[in-house]
Backbone as a printed PyTorch tensor [residue, N CA C, xyz], in Angstrom:
tensor([[[-18.1560,  -7.2440, -25.2550],
         [-17.6390,  -5.9400, -25.5570],
         [-18.4470,  -4.9060, -24.8920]],

        [[-17.5840,  -3.9050, -24.3680],
         [-18.5170,  -2.8490, -23.6620],
         [-18.6900,  -1.5580, -24.7440]],

        [[-19.6690,  -0.9010, -24.3410],
         [-20.0630,   0.1760, -25.1970],
         [-19.4670,   1.3910, -24.7210]],

        [[-18.9620,   1.4180, -23.5770],
         [-18.2990,   2.6350, -22.9680],
         [-17.0050,   2.9780, -23.6860]],

        [[-16.6630,   4.1070, -23.8970],
         [-15.4540,   4.5640, -24.4140],
         [-14.2500,   4.1760, -23.4610]],

        [[-13.1250,   3.7330, -24.1400],
         [-11.9840,   3.4670, -23.3550],
         [-11.5110,   4.6340, -22.5740]],

        [[-10.8990,   4.4550, -21.3820],
         [-10.2080,   5.5290, -20.6120],
         [ -9.0590,   6.0720, -21.3240]],

        [[ -8.7650,   7.3850, -21.4590],
         [ -7.5070,   8.0620, -21.9220],
         [ -6.3080,   7.5660, -21.2370]],

        [[ -5.4300,   7.4200, -21.7790],
         [ -4.1960,   6.9090, -21.2690],
         [ -3.4540,   8.0270, -20.2150]],

        [[ -4.0130,   9.3670, -20.4980],
         [ -3.5950,  10.4020, -19.4110],
         [ -4.4000,  10.2820, -18.0820]],

        [[ -5.7030,   9.7650, -18.1210],
         [ -6.4310,   9.4980, -17.1120],
         [ -6.2030,   8.0820, -16.2190]],

        [[ -5.5540,   7.2400, -17.0660],
         [ -5.2940,   5.9870, -16.7170],
         [ -4.0320,   5.8930, -15.5940]],

        [[ -3.0310,   6.8530, -16.0290],
         [ -1.7120,   7.0680, -15.3840],
         [ -1.3970,   8.4240, -15.3230]],

        [[ -1.4480,   9.0770, -14.1940],
         [ -1.3490,  10.4490, -14.0670],
         [  0.1510,  10.4990, -14.0520]],

        [[  0.6740,  11.7800, -14.4080],
         [  2.1320,  11.9520, -14.5080],
         [  2.8040,  11.8480, -12.9820]],

        [[  3.9740,  11.1880, -12.9470],
         [  4.6880,  11.0170, -11.7410],
         [  5.8400,  12.0850, -11.5680]],

        [[  6.1260,  12.4170, -10.4170],
         [  7.5660,  13.1780, -10.1460],
         [  8.8060,  12.5640, -10.6990]],

        [[  9.5670,  13.2130, -11.3980],
         [ 10.6970,  12.6310, -12.0470],
         [ 11.8540,  12.4730, -10.8850]],

        [[ 12.7970,  11.5380, -10.9130],
         [ 13.6280,  11.5380,  -9.8880],
         [ 13.6160,  10.4290,  -8.7160]],

        [[ 14.2130,  10.7310,  -7.7410],
         [ 14.2240,   9.6560,  -6.7360],
         [ 12.8330,   9.9750,  -5.7900]],

        [[ 12.5520,   8.8040,  -5.0520],
         [ 11.4680,   8.8130,  -4.1760],
         [ 11.4860,  10.0330,  -3.1940]],

        [[ 10.5930,  10.7270,  -3.0110],
         [ 10.5160,  11.7270,  -2.1020],
         [ 10.6060,  11.2860,  -0.6200]],

        [[ 11.3200,  11.9270,   0.2930],
         [ 11.4410,  11.6520,   1.7180],
         [ 10.1340,  11.1670,   2.3240]],

        [[  9.1050,  12.2070,   2.0540],
         [  8.0430,  11.9450,   2.4720],
         [  7.2660,  10.6210,   2.2800]],

        [[  7.3550,  10.0330,   1.1150],
         [  6.8310,   8.8490,   0.8470],
         [  7.6210,   7.4990,   1.4450]],

        [[  9.1180,   8.0160,   1.4280],
         [  9.8480,   7.0510,   2.2890],
         [  9.4600,   6.8150,   3.7070]],

        [[  9.2560,   8.0310,   4.3930],
         [  8.9270,   8.0740,   5.6560],
         [  7.5090,   7.3570,   6.0320]],

        [[  6.5740,   7.5220,   4.9480],
         [  5.4140,   7.0430,   5.0900],
         [  5.4070,   5.4960,   4.9060]],

        [[  6.1350,   4.9780,   3.9690],
         [  6.4420,   3.6290,   3.6380],
         [  6.8900,   2.8520,   4.8860]],

        [[  7.9580,   3.6420,   5.5590],
         [  8.6500,   3.0530,   6.7600],
         [  7.8570,   2.9540,   7.9250]],

        [[  6.9640,   3.9940,   8.1250],
         [  6.0600,   3.7080,   9.3820],
         [  4.9550,   2.8030,   9.2700]],

        [[  4.4240,   3.0110,   7.8810],
         [  3.2990,   1.9040,   7.6660],
         [  3.7690,   0.4460,   7.8210]],

        [[  5.0900,   0.3090,   7.3090],
         [  5.7740,  -0.9600,   7.3170],
         [  6.1950,  -1.4110,   8.7850]],

        [[  6.4850,  -0.6170,   9.6390],
         [  6.7090,  -0.8560,  11.0600],
         [  5.3060,  -1.1400,  11.8010]],

        [[  4.3600,  -0.5120,  11.3760],
         [  3.2150,  -0.8680,  12.0000],
         [  2.6940,  -2.2760,  11.7260]],

        [[  2.8200,  -2.5970,  10.2610],
         [  2.4550,  -3.8640,   9.9240],
         [  3.4350,  -4.7850,  10.6050]],

        [[  4.6620,  -4.6380,  10.8000],
         [  5.4220,  -5.6670,  11.4380],
         [  5.1360,  -5.8830,  12.9950]],

        [[  4.7060,  -4.7470,  13.6310],
         [  4.1950,  -4.7670,  14.9300],
         [  2.8330,  -5.6390,  15.1640]],

        [[  2.1570,  -5.3780,  14.1470],
         [  0.9580,  -6.1360,  14.0730],
         [  1.1740,  -7.7360,  13.9220]],

        [[  2.0950,  -7.9120,  12.9780],
         [  2.4700,  -9.3760,  12.6190],
         [  3.0950,  -9.8670,  13.9320]],

        [[  3.7870,  -9.2700,  14.6570],
         [  4.7400,  -9.6850,  15.8500],
         [  3.5370, -10.1160,  16.8800]],

        [[  2.5690,  -9.1830,  17.0970],
         [  1.6000,  -9.2860,  18.0620],
         [  0.8420, -10.4040,  17.8990]],

        [[  0.3120, -10.7220,  16.6140],
         [ -0.4840, -11.8060,  16.2150],
         [  0.1420, -13.1960,  16.3560]],

        [[  1.6100, -13.1120,  15.9900],
         [  2.1790, -14.3650,  16.3000],
         [  2.3980, -14.6200,  17.7610]],

        [[  2.6350, -13.6100,  18.5760],
         [  2.7030, -13.7320,  20.0230],
         [  1.3920, -14.4190,  20.5540]],

        [[  0.2850, -13.8200,  19.9290],
         [ -1.1000, -14.1750,  20.5200],
         [ -1.2910, -15.7640,  20.0570]],

        [[ -0.9090, -16.2940,  18.9230],
         [ -0.9310, -17.4880,  18.5020],
         [ -0.1920, -18.2330,  19.3610]],

        [[  1.0900, -17.9230,  19.4840],
         [  2.1080, -18.8190,  20.2650],
         [  1.4550, -19.0460,  21.6910]],

        [[  1.1160, -17.9190,  22.2360],
         [  0.4560, -18.1200,  23.5130],
         [ -0.7880, -18.9390,  23.6570]],

        [[ -1.6030, -18.8140,  22.5020],
         [ -2.8320, -19.6220,  22.6060],
         [ -2.4140, -21.2120,  22.4150]],

        [[ -1.3670, -21.5250,  21.6840],
         [ -0.9870, -22.8950,  21.5300],
         [ -0.0820, -23.4900,  22.8140]],

        [[  0.6330, -22.5780,  23.1590],
         [  1.6840, -23.0980,  24.1780],
         [  1.2790, -22.5530,  25.8110]],

        [[  0.7210, -21.3450,  25.8910],
         [  0.5920, -20.8300,  26.9670],
         [ -0.8850, -21.7310,  27.6190]],

        [[ -1.3490, -20.8980,  28.7070],
         [ -2.8300, -21.3340,  29.2520],
         [ -3.8330, -20.2640,  29.1750]],

        [[ -4.1710, -19.8750,  28.1120],
         [ -5.3060, -18.9680,  28.2710],
         [ -6.6430, -19.3880,  28.6630]],

        [[ -7.3560, -18.4380,  28.8720],
         [ -8.7690, -18.8800,  29.2390],
         [ -9.5170, -19.5900,  28.2610]],

        [[ -9.3210, -19.4210,  27.0020],
         [ -9.9040, -19.9160,  25.8640],
         [ -8.8410, -20.1470,  24.7000]],

        [[ -8.4330, -21.3720,  24.6140],
         [ -7.1600, -21.3800,  23.5240],
         [ -7.6550, -21.1910,  22.1120]],

        [[ -9.1140, -21.5630,  21.8180],
         [ -9.5180, -21.4740,  20.4970],
         [ -9.6360, -19.8330,  20.3800]],

        [[-10.0140, -19.0660,  21.3340],
         [-10.3060, -17.7410,  21.0260],
         [ -8.8940, -17.0300,  20.8820]],

        [[ -7.8720, -17.4470,  21.5830],
         [ -6.4380, -16.8120,  21.5930],
         [ -5.8220, -17.2360,  20.1520]],

        [[ -6.1610, -18.4310,  19.7780],
         [ -5.3870, -18.9010,  18.5960],
         [ -6.1620, -17.9470,  17.1690]],

        [[ -7.3490, -17.9150,  17.4530],
         [ -8.3400, -17.2480,  16.2560],
         [ -7.9820, -15.7440,  16.4220]],

        [[ -7.6740, -15.3010,  17.5540],
         [ -7.2700, -13.7790,  17.7330],
         [ -6.0170, -13.7410,  17.0400]],

        [[ -5.0900, -14.6100,  17.0520],
         [ -3.6050, -14.4090,  16.7000],
         [ -3.7020, -14.4720,  15.0420]],

        [[ -4.5630, -15.4670,  14.5090],
         [ -4.7540, -15.4610,  13.1570],
         [ -5.2630, -14.2590,  12.5030]],

        [[ -6.2530, -13.7510,  13.3250],
         [ -6.8390, -12.5150,  12.8210],
         [ -5.8530, -11.4250,  12.8460]],

        [[ -5.1500, -11.1890,  13.7300],
         [ -4.1930, -10.0000,  13.8940],
         [ -3.0900, -10.2480,  12.8530]],

        [[ -2.6920, -11.5950,  12.4280],
         [ -1.6930, -11.7060,  11.3910],
         [ -2.3070, -11.2660,  10.0390]],

        [[ -3.4570, -11.8570,   9.8250],
         [ -4.1830, -11.3040,   8.5670],
         [ -4.3080,  -9.9010,   8.6830]],

        [[ -4.6000,  -9.1130,   9.5780],
         [ -4.7740,  -7.8570,   9.5940],
         [ -3.4120,  -7.1370,   9.2680]],

        [[ -2.3460,  -7.7190,   9.5330],
         [ -1.0180,  -7.0560,   9.3770],
         [ -0.5840,  -6.9890,   7.8180]],

        [[ -1.3200,  -7.8120,   7.0190],
         [ -1.2490,  -7.8610,   5.5450],
         [ -1.2280,  -6.4430,   4.9120]],

        [[ -2.3180,  -5.8140,   5.3070],
         [ -2.8130,  -4.6510,   4.6920],
         [ -1.6380,  -3.6740,   4.8380]],

        [[ -1.3710,  -3.1600,   6.0760],
         [ -0.1810,  -2.2600,   6.1840],
         [  1.1170,  -2.6270,   5.4920]],

        [[  1.5860,  -3.7590,   5.4790],
         [  2.6470,  -4.4940,   5.0080],
         [  2.6260,  -4.2930,   3.2500]],

        [[  1.5030,  -4.5630,   2.7300],
         [  1.3070,  -4.4910,   1.2850],
         [  1.1630,  -3.0460,   0.7840]],

        [[  0.5930,  -2.2410,   1.8060],
         [  0.6600,  -0.7660,   1.3720],
         [  2.0480,  -0.1210,   1.5010]],

        [[  2.6610,  -0.6760,   2.5020],
         [  4.0470,  -0.0110,   2.7150],
         [  4.6670,  -0.3770,   1.4160]],

        [[  4.7650,  -1.7380,   1.2350],
         [  5.5410,  -1.9940,  -0.1060],
         [  5.0690,  -1.1550,  -1.3040]],

        [[  3.6730,  -1.0150,  -1.5710],
         [  3.2250,  -0.1630,  -2.5890],
         [  3.8180,   1.1070,  -2.6670]],

        [[  4.0230,   1.7380,  -1.2110],
         [  4.3850,   3.2240,  -1.1850],
         [  5.7990,   3.3300,  -1.5840]],

        [[  6.5830,   2.1250,  -1.1440],
         [  8.1760,   2.0230,  -1.3790],
         [  8.3580,   2.1530,  -3.0000]],

        [[  7.4980,   1.4880,  -3.6150],
         [  7.6380,   1.2030,  -5.1150],
         [  6.8250,   2.3980,  -5.8850]],

        [[  6.2820,   3.4260,  -5.1060],
         [  5.6130,   4.5070,  -5.7360],
         [  4.4210,   3.9770,  -6.5930]],

        [[  3.3840,   3.2080,  -6.0140],
         [  2.3010,   2.6480,  -6.8440],
         [  1.1900,   3.5150,  -6.2040]],

        [[  0.4510,   3.8860,  -7.0850],
         [ -0.6830,   4.9650,  -6.7080],
         [ -1.7710,   4.2090,  -5.8870]],

        [[ -2.0010,   2.9370,  -6.3080],
         [ -3.0850,   2.2080,  -5.3440],
         [ -2.8460,   2.2900,  -3.9300]],

        [[ -1.5050,   2.2340,  -3.5780],
         [ -0.9730,   2.0560,  -2.1480],
         [ -1.4410,   3.1340,  -1.0620]],

        [[ -1.8200,   4.2770,  -1.7460],
         [ -1.9620,   5.2640,  -0.6020],
         [ -3.4210,   5.1870,  -0.1210]],

        [[ -4.5220,   4.4420,  -0.6270],
         [ -5.7310,   4.1220,   0.0270],
         [ -5.6590,   3.2820,   1.1650]],

        [[ -4.9090,   2.0670,   0.8390],
         [ -4.7350,   1.0980,   2.1090],
         [ -3.9670,   1.8340,   3.1770]],

        [[ -2.9040,   2.7640,   2.9560],
         [ -2.3230,   3.1760,   4.0460],
         [ -3.0550,   4.1340,   4.7930]],

        [[ -3.8320,   4.9790,   4.0230],
         [ -4.7570,   6.0230,   4.7410],
         [ -5.6510,   5.2540,   5.4380]],

        [[ -6.4240,   4.1120,   4.9390],
         [ -7.3240,   3.6010,   5.7830],
         [ -6.5100,   2.7340,   6.9050]],

        [[ -5.5360,   2.2910,   6.9530],
         [ -4.6930,   1.6370,   8.2200],
         [ -4.4920,   2.8010,   9.1860]],

        [[ -4.3350,   4.0070,   8.7320],
         [ -4.0120,   5.0690,   9.7080],
         [ -5.3250,   5.4420,  10.3400]],

        [[ -6.3360,   5.5530,   9.8430],
         [ -7.6330,   6.0320,  10.1600],
         [ -7.9490,   5.2180,  11.1800]],

        [[ -8.0140,   3.6790,  10.9920],
         [ -8.2840,   2.5550,  11.9180],
         [ -7.4720,   2.7130,  12.9610]],

        [[ -6.2780,   3.0560,  12.8950],
         [ -5.3360,   3.0260,  14.0650],
         [ -5.5820,   4.0020,  14.9880]],

        [[ -6.2610,   5.1700,  14.6500],
         [ -6.6040,   6.1660,  15.6920],
         [ -7.4920,   5.8130,  16.7820]],

        [[ -8.7230,   5.1480,  16.4590],
         [ -9.3750,   4.8550,  17.5460],
         [ -8.6870,   3.4880,  18.5090]],

        [[ -8.0130,   2.5940,  17.7520],
         [ -7.0620,   1.7480,  18.5670],
         [ -6.2100,   2.4900,  19.4470]],

        [[ -5.5950,   3.4490,  19.1070],
         [ -4.5820,   4.3640,  19.8640],
         [ -5.1890,   4.9070,  21.2580]],

        [[ -6.5870,   5.3240,  20.6640],
         [ -7.2890,   5.9610,  21.9070],
         [ -7.7450,   4.9670,  22.9490]],

        [[ -8.1470,   3.6870,  22.4600],
         [ -8.5210,   2.6530,  23.3550],
         [ -7.2340,   2.1830,  24.2120]],

        [[ -5.9980,   2.1330,  23.5890],
         [ -4.8150,   1.8490,  24.3420],
         [ -4.4380,   2.8580,  25.3140]],

        [[ -4.7240,   4.0570,  25.0610],
         [ -4.2840,   5.2160,  26.0270],
         [ -5.1690,   5.2650,  27.0880]],

        [[ -6.5780,   4.7870,  26.7260],
         [ -7.7340,   4.6970,  27.9220],
         [ -7.4180,   3.5440,  28.9340]],

        [[ -6.5230,   2.5730,  28.5030],
         [ -6.2380,   1.2800,  29.0660],
         [ -5.3450,   1.6350,  30.3620]],

        [[ -4.4880,   2.6920,  30.3630],
         [ -3.6430,   2.9960,  31.3450],
         [ -2.4280,   2.1350,  31.3400]],

        [[ -1.5950,   2.5780,  32.1820],
         [ -0.3250,   1.9070,  32.4060],
         [  0.6690,   2.0930,  31.2770]],

        [[  1.3290,   0.8410,  30.9290],
         [  2.1460,   0.8530,  29.7170],
         [  1.5410,   0.8580,  28.3480]],

        [[  0.3440,   0.7780,  28.4570],
         [ -0.5100,   0.9170,  27.3850],
         [ -0.7260,   2.2960,  26.6780]],

        [[ -0.4910,   3.2900,  27.5120],
         [ -0.6160,   4.5910,  27.2150],
         [  0.6790,   4.9600,  26.4500]],

        [[  1.9570,   4.3790,  26.6800],
         [  2.9800,   4.8910,  25.7990],
         [  2.7280,   4.0930,  24.4840]],

        [[  2.2800,   3.1300,  24.2140],
         [  1.9660,   2.4520,  23.1180],
         [  0.9630,   3.0580,  22.3430]],

        [[ -0.1100,   3.6000,  22.9000],
         [ -1.1820,   4.3580,  22.4250],
         [ -0.6500,   5.6780,  21.7650]],

        [[  0.1320,   6.3980,  22.4220],
         [  0.5830,   7.4070,  22.0970],
         [  1.4900,   7.3140,  20.9180]],

        [[  2.3360,   6.3440,  20.8520],
         [  3.2720,   6.1120,  19.8340],
         [  2.3940,   5.7040,  18.5130]],

        [[  1.4240,   4.9390,  18.7580],
         [  0.5720,   4.7290,  17.6850],
         [ -0.2180,   5.7490,  16.9940]],

        [[ -0.6330,   6.7940,  17.8610],
         [ -1.4100,   7.8060,  17.5860],
         [ -0.2740,   8.7440,  16.7000]],

        [[  0.7930,   8.9720,  17.3090],
         [  1.6700,   9.8100,  16.6160],
         [  2.0590,   9.1990,  15.1020]],

        [[  2.1650,   7.9580,  15.2430],
         [  2.6250,   7.5010,  14.0260],
         [  1.4370,   7.4960,  13.0000]],

        [[  0.1910,   7.4170,  13.1900],
         [ -0.9370,   7.3750,  12.3390],
         [ -1.1280,   8.9020,  11.7880]],

        [[ -0.7140,   9.8430,  12.7880],
         [ -0.9850,  11.2170,  12.4640],
         [ -0.0250,  11.7850,  11.4890]],

        [[  1.2580,  11.1940,  11.6800],
         [  2.3980,  11.5960,  10.8650],
         [  2.0840,  11.1100,   9.5190]],

        [[  1.6070,   9.6560,   9.3590],
         [  1.5060,   9.1620,   8.0200],
         [  0.4240,   9.7760,   7.2570]],

        [[ -0.6590,  10.0360,   8.0680],
         [ -1.7630,  10.9010,   7.2360],
         [ -1.2350,  12.0840,   6.9020]],

        [[ -0.3840,  12.9020,   7.6980],
         [  0.0820,  14.2380,   7.1120],
         [  0.8260,  14.0250,   6.0320]],

        [[  1.7810,  13.1060,   6.0540],
         [  2.6930,  12.5850,   4.6390],
         [  2.0020,  12.3900,   3.5620]],

        [[  1.0470,  11.5470,   3.7060],
         [  0.2930,  11.0820,   2.4520],
         [ -0.6600,  12.1330,   1.9010]],

        [[ -1.2200,  13.1160,   2.6490],
         [ -2.1440,  13.9400,   2.0030],
         [ -1.4760,  15.3240,   1.3490]],

        [[ -0.1990,  15.2790,   1.5910],
         [  0.6830,  16.4190,   1.1220],
         [  0.7410,  16.4330,  -0.5420]],

        [[  0.7350,  17.3410,  -1.0540],
         [  0.8870,  17.3920,  -2.4820],
         [  1.8910,  16.7310,  -2.9950]],

        [[  3.1390,  16.9110,  -2.3860],
         [  4.4380,  16.2640,  -2.9460],
         [  4.1690,  14.7810,  -3.1630]],

        [[  3.4670,  14.2580,  -2.1010],
         [  3.0860,  12.7640,  -1.9670],
         [  2.2790,  12.3370,  -3.1010]],

        [[  1.2090,  13.1340,  -3.4270],
         [  0.3140,  13.0050,  -4.4090],
         [  0.8890,  12.7390,  -5.7790]],

        [[  1.6180,  13.9890,  -6.0750],
         [  2.4480,  13.9710,  -7.3990],
         [  3.3420,  12.7430,  -7.4770]],

        [[  4.0010,  12.3430,  -6.4130],
         [  4.9270,  11.2630,  -6.5490],
         [  4.4500,   9.9880,  -6.8950]],

        [[  3.0170,   9.8650,  -6.3960],
         [  2.2940,   8.6880,  -6.6280],
         [  1.4100,   8.6360,  -7.9260]],

        [[  1.6030,   9.6090,  -8.6060],
         [  0.8810,   9.8940,  -9.8450],
         [ -0.7070,   9.9240,  -9.5970]],

        [[ -0.9410,  10.7100,  -8.3600],
         [ -2.3490,  10.8780,  -8.1740],
         [ -2.7450,  12.4600,  -8.6350]],

        [[ -3.4780,  12.8080,  -9.4960],
         [ -3.7130,  14.1360,  -9.8370],
         [ -5.2140,  14.3030,  -9.9100]],

        [[ -5.7080,  15.4900, -10.1790],
         [ -6.9420,  15.8550, -10.1550],
         [ -7.7460,  15.0810, -11.3540]],

        [[ -8.8730,  14.5260, -11.1500],
         [ -9.8430,  13.9330, -12.0990],
         [-10.2000,  14.6800, -13.2700]],

        [[ -9.9170,  14.2400, -14.4000],
         [-10.5080,  14.9900, -15.4870],
         [-12.0600,  14.7450, -15.6030]],

        [[-12.6880,  15.8950, -16.1100],
         [-14.1240,  15.8590, -16.3140],
         [-14.6180,  15.3630, -17.5340]],

        [[-15.3780,  14.4850, -17.6990],
         [-15.8540,  13.8310, -18.9240],
         [-16.2270,  14.9240, -20.0160]]])
């Protein structure tokens, strides 16, 4: 048994916005989901090419593919959580977008067709960040100011 007092019900679950899901949350969930699907497709491609192709190191290609597929889980789970208006989903989605920004910069610096991919990734990340820090989104997800003890 813990000697600490239990949290109040009001703090455990902040009030949510009544009615349908706001368009901001829907857009953030969709963009986050697309990012996760693209990561999963890239990881699958890397894995298949590691197994069927002729990479310099098959083991590295296969491990890279498995790693990218595993990394795709975070944005996919976050997108589902946003879609269902779960308050915990905002954090993983924000983290995904913050991590995407340096990746986008690296792609842009790569040149060629990677410039377009990097620009698209950067634009998606900035849009999702803007959507999720908006007060409408925080209210819809039930995230409010913390109560002081």
